PDB file of C-alpha atoms in Angstrom:
ATOM      1  CA  MET I   1      23.272  10.848 -27.924  1.00  0.00           C
ATOM      2  CA  SER I   2      23.715   9.582 -25.717  1.00  0.00           C
ATOM      3  CA  ALA I   3      22.236   6.352 -24.006  1.00  0.00           C
ATOM      4  CA  VAL I   4      20.207   7.749 -20.045  1.00  0.00           C
ATOM      5  CA  ALA I   5      22.169   4.691 -17.557  1.00  0.00           C
ATOM      6  CA  ASN I   6      19.646   2.995 -15.054  1.00  0.00           C
ATOM      7  CA  PRO I   7      19.210   3.930 -11.162  1.00  0.00           C
ATOM      8  CA  THR I   8      21.839   2.148  -9.381  1.00  0.00           C
ATOM      9  CA  PRO I   9      18.786   0.560  -6.834  1.00  0.00           C
ATOM     10  CA  GLU I  10      20.029   3.387  -3.585  1.00  0.00           C
ATOM     11  CA  ALA I  11      19.134   6.066  -6.443  1.00  0.00           C
ATOM     12  CA  VAL I  12      15.235   4.984  -6.079  1.00  0.00           C
ATOM     13  CA  LEU I  13      13.429   6.763  -4.825  1.00  0.00           C
ATOM     14  CA  GLU I  14      11.012   5.329  -2.688  1.00  0.00           C
ATOM     15  CA  VAL I  15       7.134   6.020  -2.238  1.00  0.00           C
ATOM     16  CA  CYS I  16       4.255   5.765   0.120  1.00  0.00           C
ATOM     17  CA  VAL I  17       1.094   5.507  -0.505  1.00  0.00           C
ATOM     18  CA  ALA I  18      -2.121   6.749   2.388  1.00  0.00           C
ATOM     19  CA  GLY I  19      -5.949   5.551   2.257  1.00  0.00           C
ATOM     20  CA  GLN I  20      -9.213   3.565   3.311  1.00  0.00           C
ATOM     21  CA  LEU I  21      -8.816   0.299   2.537  1.00  0.00           C
ATOM     22  CA  ARG I  22     -11.768  -0.215  -0.814  1.00  0.00           C
ATOM     23  CA  ALA I  23     -11.980  -3.521  -0.447  1.00  0.00           C
ATOM     24  CA  PRO I  24     -10.416  -6.708   1.683  1.00  0.00           C
ATOM     25  CA  ALA I  25      -7.428  -7.329   1.472  1.00  0.00           C
ATOM     26  CA  ALA I  26      -7.348 -10.762  -1.378  1.00  0.00           C
ATOM     27  CA  VAL I  27      -4.442 -12.877  -1.226  1.00  0.00           C
ATOM     28  CA  PHE I  28      -3.942 -15.864  -4.662  1.00  0.00           C
ATOM     29  CA  TYR I  29      -0.929 -17.356  -6.040  1.00  0.00           C
ATOM     30  CA  ARG I  30       1.130 -15.788  -8.712  1.00  0.00           C
ATOM     31  CA  ALA I  31       3.742 -18.008 -10.212  1.00  0.00           C
ATOM     32  CA  GLY I  32       4.338 -19.738  -7.557  1.00  0.00           C
ATOM     33  CA  HIS I  33       3.671 -17.459  -4.524  1.00  0.00           C
ATOM     34  CA  THR I  34       1.633 -15.799  -2.456  1.00  0.00           C
ATOM     35  CA  VAL I  35       0.324 -12.079  -3.887  1.00  0.00           C
ATOM     36  CA  VAL I  36      -1.564 -10.171  -1.365  1.00  0.00           C
ATOM     37  CA  ARG I  37      -2.908  -6.845  -3.207  1.00  0.00           C
ATOM     38  CA  LEU I  38      -4.780  -4.445  -1.726  1.00  0.00           C
ATOM     39  CA  ILE I  39      -6.683  -1.372  -3.095  1.00  0.00           C
ATOM     40  CA  VAL I  40      -6.170   2.110  -1.510  1.00  0.00           C
ATOM     41  CA  ALA I  41      -8.615   5.462  -2.965  1.00  0.00           C
ATOM     42  CA  GLN I  42      -6.236   7.933  -3.201  1.00  0.00           C
ATOM     43  CA  ARG I  43      -7.298  11.549  -0.284  1.00  0.00           C
ATOM     44  CA  LEU I  44      -7.437  13.213  -3.272  1.00  0.00           C
ATOM     45  CA  GLN I  45     -10.840  12.338  -4.714  1.00  0.00           C
ATOM     46  CA  ARG I  46     -11.610  15.104  -5.985  1.00  0.00           C
ATOM     47  CA  HIS I  47      -9.356  15.786  -8.428  1.00  0.00           C
ATOM     48  CA  PRO I  48     -10.377  14.106 -11.690  1.00  0.00           C
ATOM     49  CA  GLU I  49      -7.035  12.804 -12.091  1.00  0.00           C
ATOM     50  CA  ALA I  50      -8.003  10.413  -8.590  1.00  0.00           C
ATOM     51  CA  ARG I  51      -7.480   7.055  -8.849  1.00  0.00           C
ATOM     52  CA  HIS I  52      -7.416   4.623  -6.702  1.00  0.00           C
ATOM     53  CA  VAL I  53      -4.315   2.829  -5.758  1.00  0.00           C
ATOM     54  CA  TYR I  54      -3.363  -0.913  -5.557  1.00  0.00           C
ATOM     55  CA  ALA I  55      -0.719  -2.634  -4.474  1.00  0.00           C
ATOM     56  CA  ASP I  56       0.974  -6.255  -5.210  1.00  0.00           C
ATOM     57  CA  PHE I  57       2.692  -7.516  -2.227  1.00  0.00           C
ATOM     58  CA  GLU I  58       4.798 -11.151  -2.488  1.00  0.00           C
ATOM     59  CA  TYR I  59       5.363 -13.520   0.885  1.00  0.00           C
ATOM     60  CA  PRO I  60       9.525 -14.319   0.402  1.00  0.00           C
ATOM     61  CA  GLY I  61       8.466 -18.548   0.496  1.00  0.00           C
ATOM     62  CA  ALA I  62       6.227 -20.123  -2.095  1.00  0.00           C
ATOM     63  CA  ASP I  63       5.320 -23.378   0.966  1.00  0.00           C
ATOM     64  CA  ASN I  64       1.767 -24.302   2.522  1.00  0.00           C
ATOM     65  CA  ALA I  65       2.984 -21.592   5.976  1.00  0.00           C
ATOM     66  CA  THR I  66       3.886 -18.786   3.942  1.00  0.00           C
ATOM     67  CA  HIS I  67       0.335 -19.128   2.733  1.00  0.00           C
ATOM     68  CA  ILE I  68      -1.539 -19.237   6.302  1.00  0.00           C
ATOM     69  CA  ALA I  69       1.121 -16.569   7.257  1.00  0.00           C
ATOM     70  CA  ALA I  70      -0.525 -14.261   4.026  1.00  0.00           C
ATOM     71  CA  VAL I  71      -4.088 -14.953   4.478  1.00  0.00           C
ATOM     72  CA  THR I  72      -4.017 -14.607   8.845  1.00  0.00           C
ATOM     73  CA  ARG I  73      -1.978 -11.279   7.830  1.00  0.00           C
ATOM     74  CA  ALA I  74      -4.466 -10.347   5.294  1.00  0.00           C
ATOM     75  CA  SER I  75      -7.119 -10.605   7.041  1.00  0.00           C
ATOM     76  CA  GLU I  76      -6.634  -7.470   9.638  1.00  0.00           C
ATOM     77  CA  PHE I  77      -6.552  -5.288   6.429  1.00  0.00           C
ATOM     78  CA  GLN I  78     -10.864  -4.981   6.186  1.00  0.00           C
ATOM     79  CA  ALA I  79     -12.521  -2.411   3.764  1.00  0.00           C
ATOM     80  CA  GLY I  80     -12.561   0.708   5.365  1.00  0.00           C
ATOM     81  CA  THR I  81      -9.341   0.228   7.109  1.00  0.00           C
ATOM     82  CA  GLU I  82      -6.472   2.557   6.822  1.00  0.00           C
ATOM     83  CA  THR I  83      -3.713   1.434   5.496  1.00  0.00           C
ATOM     84  CA  LEU I  84       0.415   2.889   4.555  1.00  0.00           C
ATOM     85  CA  LEU I  85       2.109   1.124   1.417  1.00  0.00           C
ATOM     86  CA  ARG I  86       5.758   0.835   0.742  1.00  0.00           C
ATOM     87  CA  GLY I  87       7.262   0.879  -2.742  1.00  0.00           C
ATOM     88  CA  THR I  88       9.358   2.041  -5.579  1.00  0.00           C
ATOM     89  CA  GLY I  89       6.704   4.074  -8.066  1.00  0.00           C
ATOM     90  CA  LEU I  90       3.286   4.721  -9.608  1.00  0.00           C
ATOM     91  CA  VAL I  91       2.821   3.817 -13.014  1.00  0.00           C
ATOM     92  CA  PRO I  92      -1.121   3.871 -14.453  1.00  0.00           C
ATOM     93  CA  SER I  93      -2.712   1.066 -14.916  1.00  0.00           C
ATOM     94  CA  THR I  94      -6.156  -0.419 -14.941  1.00  0.00           C
ATOM     95  CA  LEU I  95      -7.560  -3.478 -12.714  1.00  0.00           C
ATOM     96  CA  HIS I  96     -11.327  -4.944 -13.777  1.00  0.00           C
ATOM     97  CA  GLY I  97     -11.677  -2.778 -16.496  1.00  0.00           C
ATOM     98  CA  GLU I  98     -10.329   1.083 -14.282  1.00  0.00           C
ATOM     99  CA  PRO I  99      -7.877   3.293 -14.762  1.00  0.00           C
ATOM    100  CA  VAL I 100      -5.760   3.101 -11.137  1.00  0.00           C
ATOM    101  CA  LEU I 101      -2.420   3.567 -10.711  1.00  0.00           C
ATOM    102  CA  ARG I 102      -0.165   0.466  -9.691  1.00  0.00           C
ATOM    103  CA  LEU I 103       2.254   1.029  -7.086  1.00  0.00           C
ATOM    104  CA  LEU I 104       5.651  -0.595  -8.131  1.00  0.00           C
ATOM    105  CA  ASP I 105       7.645  -3.065  -5.809  1.00  0.00           C
ATOM    106  CA  CYS I 106       5.358  -2.677  -3.247  1.00  0.00           C
ATOM    107  CA  SER I 107       7.673  -3.780  -0.975  1.00  0.00           C
ATOM    108  CA  ALA I 108       5.792  -3.468   3.251  1.00  0.00           C
ATOM    109  CA  PHE I 109       2.230  -2.701   4.644  1.00  0.00           C
ATOM    110  CA  CYS I 110       0.808  -1.925   7.049  1.00  0.00           C
ATOM    111  CA  ARG I 111      -2.581  -0.456   9.204  1.00  0.00           C
ATOM    112  CA  ILE I 112      -2.635   3.201  10.190  1.00  0.00           C
ATOM    113  CA  GLU I 113      -2.788   3.710  14.342  1.00  0.00           C
ATOM    114  CA  ARG I 114      -5.229   6.980  15.214  1.00  0.00           C
ATOM    115  CA  ASN I 115      -4.889   7.699  18.432  1.00  0.00           C
ATOM    116  CA  PRO I 116      -8.644   8.323  19.781  1.00  0.00           C
ATOM    117  CA  HIS I 117      -7.213  10.414  22.300  1.00  0.00           C
ATOM    118  CA  PRO I 118      -4.337  12.937  21.662  1.00  0.00           C
ATOM    119  CA  ALA I 119      -1.823  14.020  24.364  1.00  0.00           C
ATOM    120  CA  ILE I 120      -3.068  17.718  24.772  1.00  0.00           C
ATOM    121  CA  VAL I 121      -0.493  19.978  24.167  1.00  0.00           C
ATOM    122  CA  PRO I 122      -0.400  23.072  26.111  1.00  0.00           C
ATOM    123  CA  PRO I 123       0.218  26.366  23.728  1.00  0.00           C
ATOM    124  CA  GLY I 124       3.647  26.972  23.318  1.00  0.00           C
ATOM    125  CA  GLY I 125       4.480  23.086  22.721  1.00  0.00           C
ATOM    126  CA  ASN I 126       5.109  20.549  25.796  1.00  0.00           C
ATOM    127  CA  HIS I 127       9.210  23.241  26.970  1.00  0.00           C
ATOM    128  CA  VAL I 128       9.931  23.379  30.640  1.00  0.00           C
ATOM    129  CA  ALA I 129      11.004  26.298  31.389  1.00  0.00           C
TER     130      ALA I 129
END
C-alpha cells in the first residue's frame, strides 16, 4: 500500500461560491488576527442537501488599523448582498447548531454587481458584416 502525497499548492483547485448573504458580515478576533465571517445561501435551495456556506476571511496584519479596515469593508456586506467567495474547498461543518458547508482557506470576497440596464444585443451578436 503506497502513501498518497499531498497536492502541491499549484495543484489545488480554487472554489467559488456565489449567493446572498444570510446576515451582515461579522468581524471578530481569532488568535490575534482580524476575521470577517460571511454566510451565504446556496442557490440550490430546493435541493434536500443544500446548506448555507460560511467563510472566514483572515485579514493580514494584527494592528488596530487592520481591524478598522475590516470593519469598514464588512459594513458594505449587509444581509441580502449578492456575494462571491473564493477558497480551496468545501467541507461539511456546523454553525450555531445548523449543518453548513465551510469554505476552506477563504482568499477573497467581493460584491456581485448587477447591471440594472444590460446592453441590448441584436440577434446574431454584435458582429458587423
